[in-house]
Amino acid sequence: MRTAVNVGFTTRALVSYAPRIRAVAAGMLQRLTTAPDFDLVDEFARPYALTAVLSVLGIPEEYHERCRTWSEQCLDLLLRHDLDPGHAAQCARGLREYGEFATAITAERRARPQQDLISYLLHEAPSGHQLTAEEVAAQIPALITAGHETSAQALGSTVWQQLRSAGGWQEYVSGALTTDRLVEEGLRFDTALFGMYRTTLRQVTIADTVLAPGSRLLLLYGAGNHDASRYAEPDRFLPGRTSAAPHLAFGRGIHYCIGAPLARMALGIALEELALHIPGLALVPGTRPRYRRNYPLRAVGGLRVRP
């Protein structure tokens, strides 16, 4: 199933979605150019990342707000440890509605396919494996929730780091810094998903410690991305470096992020449109990012900027 879904997220498969994602970014930024200041994360990064994922999947616009709410409820259940029973029950009801919605839209696309990823997965039998409607429906909430939250965090943190770097935003606007370099260093430096639990399948030794099969580990991708034996000056944000990729922002091996090509494309488009529409982007004096309590996401909750 993973192989089949992955085919739909290859760079080649996603090229056709780039114009609609760029249009989303441009439309949102045009509304922000006249504001005296705005929150980059809440007013651009998060709604943009969500809309980009939903556009690729083919989710109708009238469901976008509900998908945002369902995604937040899903993350609250998964990642927060301070939920009161009432809110937990509300989140659980939302999660059930999320699944019912995914089942309904999958059935609709099976009957009436469109130019979107859900239809592609249902009808094209990528990699030779024909996914069932149930298999496709099961993927939709995960792709929406995981895809847009991490992409929004990557965008917010990358812009924050570039704005406060020695070259500033003008280094990127002028063309002295390429989009690819900025994207990869942003992903490396401040990894959105900085760790994930894994289970050893066999005995393994790490730093002279013997771990038995079935041991539970927290693999810190963020720490690996600051490994001094891999990167020169790893704790400095240097988008001009030549060794930023490969990094561990999307994991590695059999658990490598399915949505990595989409995340890279969406992040690059957002940065390009930001430079085009708001070339004078700057931090509001005294601004520092707020972080949300969503372990293990390194979740930027707010960043005030001005055009």
Tab-separated table of C-alpha atoms in Angstrom:
chain	number	residue	atom	x	y	z
A	1	MET	CA	0.000	0.000	0.000
A	2	ARG	CA	2.820	2.370	0.873
A	3	THR	CA	4.475	1.796	-2.498
A	4	ALA	CA	1.223	2.477	-4.322
A	5	VAL	CA	0.536	5.716	-2.439
A	6	ASN	CA	4.136	6.820	-2.870
A	7	VAL	CA	3.815	6.719	-6.675
A	8	GLY	CA	1.146	9.403	-6.436
A	9	PHE	CA	3.566	11.678	-4.564
A	10	THR	CA	6.535	11.507	-6.921
A	11	THR	CA	7.846	14.795	-8.284
A	12	ARG	CA	6.657	13.828	-11.782
A	13	ALA	CA	3.136	13.104	-10.544
A	14	LEU	CA	2.953	16.393	-8.634
A	15	VAL	CA	4.078	18.711	-11.447
A	16	SER	CA	0.519	19.144	-12.723
A	17	TYR	CA	-0.591	20.431	-9.306
A	18	ALA	CA	2.050	23.191	-9.086
A	19	PRO	CA	-0.003	25.901	-10.883
A	20	ARG	CA	-2.990	25.506	-8.554
A	21	ILE	CA	-0.717	25.552	-5.471
A	22	ARG	CA	1.012	28.696	-6.756
A	23	ALA	CA	-2.372	30.325	-7.321
A	24	VAL	CA	-3.323	29.554	-3.723
A	25	ALA	CA	-0.158	31.210	-2.409
A	26	ALA	CA	-0.522	34.256	-4.649
A	27	GLY	CA	-4.159	34.798	-3.698
A	28	MET	CA	-3.444	34.654	0.020
A	29	LEU	CA	-0.416	36.960	-0.189
A	30	GLN	CA	-2.220	39.570	-2.293
A	31	ARG	CA	-4.644	40.031	0.593
A	32	LEU	CA	-1.778	40.523	3.039
A	33	THR	CA	0.316	43.053	1.126
A	34	THR	CA	-1.750	46.017	2.361
A	35	ALA	CA	-1.830	44.946	6.027
A	36	PRO	CA	0.402	46.948	8.391
A	37	ASP	CA	1.583	43.635	9.815
A	38	PHE	CA	0.342	40.058	10.033
A	39	ASP	CA	1.050	36.688	11.587
A	40	LEU	CA	3.041	34.721	9.027
A	41	VAL	CA	2.075	31.345	10.500
A	42	ASP	CA	-1.604	31.814	11.327
A	43	GLU	CA	-2.497	34.042	8.371
A	44	PHE	CA	-0.372	32.465	5.668
A	45	ALA	CA	1.712	29.346	6.393
A	46	ARG	CA	-0.972	27.187	7.998
A	47	PRO	CA	-3.921	28.051	5.697
A	48	TYR	CA	-1.640	27.866	2.656
A	49	ALA	CA	-0.183	24.466	3.564
A	50	LEU	CA	-3.639	23.063	4.311
A	51	THR	CA	-5.142	24.390	1.091
A	52	ALA	CA	-2.194	23.058	-0.937
A	53	VAL	CA	-2.677	19.516	0.390
A	54	LEU	CA	-6.449	19.665	-0.005
A	55	SER	CA	-6.100	20.975	-3.572
A	56	VAL	CA	-3.846	18.082	-4.550
A	57	LEU	CA	-6.257	15.580	-2.999
A	58	GLY	CA	-9.223	17.282	-4.651
A	59	ILE	CA	-11.159	18.172	-1.487
A	60	PRO	CA	-13.946	20.694	-2.299
A	61	GLU	CA	-13.451	24.147	-0.794
A	62	GLU	CA	-16.606	23.930	1.314
A	63	TYR	CA	-14.936	21.195	3.385
A	64	HIS	CA	-11.627	22.996	3.957
A	65	GLU	CA	-12.563	24.569	7.281
A	66	ARG	CA	-13.918	21.305	8.634
A	67	CYS	CA	-10.736	19.500	7.556
A	68	ARG	CA	-8.734	22.091	9.489
A	69	THR	CA	-10.807	21.489	12.627
A	70	TRP	CA	-10.648	17.706	12.276
A	71	SER	CA	-6.881	17.846	11.798
A	72	GLU	CA	-6.417	19.941	14.930
A	73	GLN	CA	-8.608	17.551	16.910
A	74	CYS	CA	-6.615	14.595	15.602
A	75	LEU	CA	-3.332	16.191	16.681
A	76	ASP	CA	-4.745	17.076	20.082
A	77	LEU	CA	-5.654	13.434	20.681
A	78	LEU	CA	-2.301	12.174	19.447
A	79	LEU	CA	0.118	14.720	20.873
A	80	ARG	CA	-1.343	16.611	23.814
A	81	HIS	CA	-1.213	15.216	27.317
A	82	ASP	CA	-3.278	17.886	29.077
A	83	LEU	CA	-6.705	17.337	27.498
A	84	ASP	CA	-9.723	17.557	29.763
A	85	PRO	CA	-12.282	14.747	29.270
A	86	GLY	CA	-14.829	16.989	27.588
A	87	HIS	CA	-12.420	18.221	24.937
A	88	ALA	CA	-11.057	14.711	24.432
A	89	ALA	CA	-14.584	13.429	23.772
A	90	GLN	CA	-15.209	16.274	21.307
A	91	CYS	CA	-11.959	15.426	19.502
A	92	ALA	CA	-12.959	11.758	19.354
A	93	ARG	CA	-16.274	12.676	17.724
A	94	GLY	CA	-14.374	14.831	15.240
A	95	LEU	CA	-12.052	11.957	14.421
A	96	ARG	CA	-15.043	9.734	13.670
A	97	GLU	CA	-16.510	12.435	11.395
A	98	TYR	CA	-13.111	12.736	9.688
A	99	GLY	CA	-13.204	9.054	8.803
A	100	GLU	CA	-16.805	9.219	7.608
A	101	PHE	CA	-15.950	12.176	5.378
A	102	ALA	CA	-12.943	10.325	3.890
A	103	THR	CA	-15.123	7.305	3.133
A	104	ALA	CA	-17.791	9.452	1.471
A	105	ILE	CA	-15.435	11.436	-0.768
A	106	THR	CA	-13.607	8.255	-1.787
A	107	ALA	CA	-16.895	6.703	-2.875
A	108	GLU	CA	-17.722	9.853	-4.834
A	109	ARG	CA	-14.346	9.815	-6.646
A	110	ARG	CA	-14.719	6.134	-7.449
A	111	ALA	CA	-18.023	6.886	-9.179
A	112	ARG	CA	-16.945	10.220	-10.723
A	113	PRO	CA	-13.142	10.520	-10.999
A	114	GLN	CA	-11.535	13.957	-11.343
A	115	GLN	CA	-8.033	15.341	-11.891
A	116	ASP	CA	-6.887	14.833	-8.311
A	117	LEU	CA	-4.786	12.487	-6.215
A	118	ILE	CA	-7.707	10.568	-4.697
A	119	SER	CA	-8.983	9.673	-8.175
A	120	TYR	CA	-5.460	8.750	-9.280
A	121	LEU	CA	-4.985	6.346	-6.386
A	122	LEU	CA	-8.389	4.767	-6.966
A	123	HIS	CA	-8.226	4.289	-10.717
A	124	GLU	CA	-4.621	4.148	-11.919
A	125	ALA	CA	-3.327	1.081	-10.026
A	126	PRO	CA	0.061	2.743	-9.385
A	127	SER	CA	2.993	0.315	-8.995
A	128	GLY	CA	0.718	-2.499	-10.173
A	129	HIS	CA	-1.326	-2.644	-6.967
A	130	GLN	CA	-4.985	-1.624	-7.196
A	131	LEU	CA	-5.901	0.098	-3.954
A	132	THR	CA	-9.369	-0.549	-2.561
A	133	ALA	CA	-11.694	2.290	-1.623
A	134	GLU	CA	-11.165	1.412	2.045
A	135	GLU	CA	-7.375	1.622	1.659
A	136	VAL	CA	-7.552	5.022	-0.026
A	137	ALA	CA	-10.055	6.382	2.506
A	138	ALA	CA	-7.793	5.306	5.375
A	139	GLN	CA	-4.941	7.398	3.950
A	140	ILE	CA	-6.830	10.664	3.473
A	141	PRO	CA	-6.948	11.960	7.094
A	142	ALA	CA	-3.297	11.025	7.661
A	143	LEU	CA	-2.142	12.741	4.468
A	144	ILE	CA	-4.076	15.921	5.277
A	145	THR	CA	-3.115	16.166	8.935
A	146	ALA	CA	0.527	15.147	8.744
A	147	GLY	CA	1.132	16.925	5.455
A	148	HIS	CA	-0.119	20.395	6.197
A	149	GLU	CA	1.017	20.789	9.809
A	150	THR	CA	4.643	19.863	9.156
A	151	SER	CA	4.776	21.933	5.953
A	152	ALA	CA	3.400	24.984	7.767
A	153	GLN	CA	5.995	24.629	10.516
A	154	ALA	CA	8.805	24.268	7.976
A	155	LEU	CA	7.679	27.424	6.161
A	156	GLY	CA	7.352	29.472	9.340
A	157	SER	CA	10.713	28.442	10.756
A	158	THR	CA	12.557	28.822	7.423
A	159	VAL	CA	11.318	32.391	6.937
A	160	TRP	CA	12.096	33.216	10.583
A	161	GLN	CA	15.658	31.979	10.246
A	162	GLN	CA	16.246	33.801	6.952
A	163	LEU	CA	14.813	37.070	8.251
A	164	ARG	CA	17.213	37.023	11.200
A	165	SER	CA	20.240	35.769	9.243
A	166	ALA	CA	23.168	37.973	8.217
A	167	GLY	CA	21.943	38.198	4.622
A	168	GLY	CA	18.342	38.831	5.648
A	169	TRP	CA	15.351	38.502	3.356
A	170	GLN	CA	17.049	40.574	0.649
A	171	GLU	CA	19.656	37.871	0.149
A	172	TYR	CA	16.858	35.636	-1.115
A	173	VAL	CA	14.861	38.314	-2.956
A	174	SER	CA	17.968	39.427	-4.887
A	175	GLY	CA	18.572	35.921	-6.222
A	176	ALA	CA	21.876	35.527	-4.395
A	177	LEU	CA	20.316	32.558	-2.613
A	178	THR	CA	18.458	29.868	-4.570
A	179	THR	CA	15.117	28.483	-3.451
A	180	ASP	CA	16.429	24.918	-3.285
A	181	ARG	CA	19.278	25.909	-0.967
A	182	LEU	CA	16.956	27.850	1.321
A	183	VAL	CA	14.408	25.011	1.431
A	184	GLU	CA	16.968	22.330	2.310
A	185	GLU	CA	18.765	24.363	4.958
A	186	GLY	CA	15.439	25.359	6.496
A	187	LEU	CA	14.414	21.706	6.712
A	188	ARG	CA	17.769	20.686	8.170
A	189	PHE	CA	18.213	23.490	10.666
A	190	ASP	CA	14.813	23.485	12.375
A	191	THR	CA	13.215	20.114	11.654
A	192	ALA	CA	9.416	20.276	11.979
A	193	LEU	CA	9.071	16.689	13.226
A	194	PHE	CA	12.171	16.446	15.396
A	195	GLY	CA	11.686	12.868	16.575
A	196	MET	CA	9.638	9.712	16.210
A	197	TYR	CA	9.235	6.519	18.213
A	198	ARG	CA	10.515	3.333	16.607
A	199	THR	CA	10.908	-0.310	17.690
A	200	THR	CA	14.037	-2.397	17.164
A	201	LEU	CA	13.447	-5.544	15.099
A	202	ARG	CA	16.687	-7.211	16.182
A	203	GLN	CA	19.464	-6.727	18.725
A	204	VAL	CA	21.421	-3.569	17.974
A	205	THR	CA	24.275	-1.743	19.697
A	206	ILE	CA	24.264	2.051	19.867
A	207	ALA	CA	27.139	3.885	21.601
A	208	ASP	CA	28.164	0.705	23.454
A	209	THR	CA	24.597	0.134	24.673
A	210	VAL	CA	23.048	-3.192	23.665
A	211	LEU	CA	19.350	-2.949	22.826
A	212	ALA	CA	17.229	-6.076	22.732
A	213	PRO	CA	14.686	-6.759	19.976
A	214	GLY	CA	11.449	-4.910	20.726
A	215	SER	CA	13.157	-1.962	22.448
A	216	ARG	CA	11.321	1.330	22.101
A	217	LEU	CA	13.444	4.241	20.894
A	218	LEU	CA	12.897	7.934	20.280
A	219	LEU	CA	14.950	8.746	17.183
A	220	LEU	CA	15.786	12.450	17.255
A	221	TYR	CA	15.967	13.535	13.628
A	222	GLY	CA	16.526	17.108	14.737
A	223	ALA	CA	19.649	16.125	16.680
A	224	GLY	CA	20.960	14.141	13.720
A	225	ASN	CA	20.574	17.227	11.545
A	226	HIS	CA	22.962	19.056	13.880
A	227	ASP	CA	25.637	16.365	13.835
A	228	ALA	CA	29.025	18.119	13.756
A	229	SER	CA	30.604	15.118	12.024
A	230	ARG	CA	28.183	15.582	9.110
A	231	TYR	CA	27.773	19.364	8.854
A	232	ALA	CA	30.282	22.183	9.234
A	233	GLU	CA	29.022	24.640	11.870
A	234	PRO	CA	25.779	22.680	12.293
A	235	ASP	CA	24.223	25.179	14.714
A	236	ARG	CA	24.460	28.059	12.248
A	237	PHE	CA	21.745	28.702	9.658
A	238	LEU	CA	23.759	28.738	6.422
A	239	PRO	CA	21.532	28.265	3.372
A	240	GLY	CA	24.557	28.757	1.135
A	241	ARG	CA	26.139	25.545	2.428
A	242	THR	CA	26.610	22.723	-0.044
A	243	SER	CA	26.083	19.894	2.455
A	244	ALA	CA	22.545	20.550	3.665
A	245	ALA	CA	21.146	17.547	1.773
A	246	PRO	CA	20.703	14.743	2.457
A	247	HIS	CA	19.296	15.363	5.913
A	248	LEU	CA	16.853	13.576	8.206
A	249	ALA	CA	13.931	16.011	8.183
A	250	PHE	CA	11.796	13.419	6.369
A	251	GLY	CA	13.218	10.388	8.174
A	252	ARG	CA	15.075	7.627	6.399
A	253	GLY	CA	14.621	4.110	5.073
A	254	ILE	CA	11.276	2.321	5.086
A	255	HIS	CA	9.668	5.130	7.110
A	256	TYR	CA	10.800	7.929	4.769
A	257	CYS	CA	8.028	10.521	4.452
A	258	ILE	CA	5.675	9.777	1.564
A	259	GLY	CA	4.816	13.456	1.183
A	260	ALA	CA	8.418	14.746	0.980
A	261	PRO	CA	8.175	15.769	-2.725
A	262	LEU	CA	4.926	17.648	-2.081
A	263	ALA	CA	6.365	19.340	1.013
A	264	ARG	CA	9.450	20.492	-0.892
A	265	MET	CA	7.371	21.761	-3.805
A	266	ALA	CA	4.878	23.600	-1.585
A	267	LEU	CA	7.644	25.151	0.524
A	268	GLY	CA	9.552	26.319	-2.546
A	269	ILE	CA	6.451	27.829	-4.165
A	270	ALA	CA	5.517	29.659	-0.948
A	271	LEU	CA	8.992	31.183	-0.615
A	272	GLU	CA	9.038	32.272	-4.267
A	273	GLU	CA	5.614	33.893	-3.996
A	274	LEU	CA	6.572	35.604	-0.733
A	275	ALA	CA	9.633	37.110	-2.406
A	276	LEU	CA	7.530	38.206	-5.395
A	277	HIS	CA	4.609	39.748	-3.506
A	278	ILE	CA	6.360	40.975	-0.358
A	279	PRO	CA	10.007	41.716	-1.254
A	280	GLY	CA	10.344	44.009	1.760
A	281	LEU	CA	9.246	41.361	4.282
A	282	ALA	CA	10.618	42.100	7.758
A	283	LEU	CA	10.053	41.112	11.359
A	284	VAL	CA	7.948	43.376	13.540
A	285	PRO	CA	10.503	44.863	15.985
A	286	GLY	CA	10.937	42.689	19.056
A	287	THR	CA	9.261	39.692	17.435
A	288	ARG	CA	10.200	36.159	18.371
A	289	PRO	CA	8.216	33.081	17.311
A	290	ARG	CA	5.706	31.451	19.633
A	291	TYR	CA	5.789	27.661	19.809
A	292	ARG	CA	2.758	25.410	20.235
A	293	ARG	CA	2.671	22.522	22.702
A	294	ASN	CA	2.516	19.714	20.153
A	295	TYR	CA	5.356	17.314	20.979
A	296	PRO	CA	7.149	15.935	18.943
A	297	LEU	CA	6.312	18.656	16.407
A	298	ARG	CA	8.492	21.731	16.640
A	299	ALA	CA	5.448	23.838	15.971
A	300	VAL	CA	5.830	27.576	15.396
A	301	GLY	CA	2.552	29.017	16.620
A	302	GLY	CA	2.982	32.611	15.521
A	303	LEU	CA	5.436	35.030	13.920
A	304	ARG	CA	4.537	38.675	13.347
A	305	VAL	CA	5.953	40.269	10.217
A	306	ARG	CA	5.303	43.370	8.133
A	307	PRO	CA	5.304	43.876	4.334
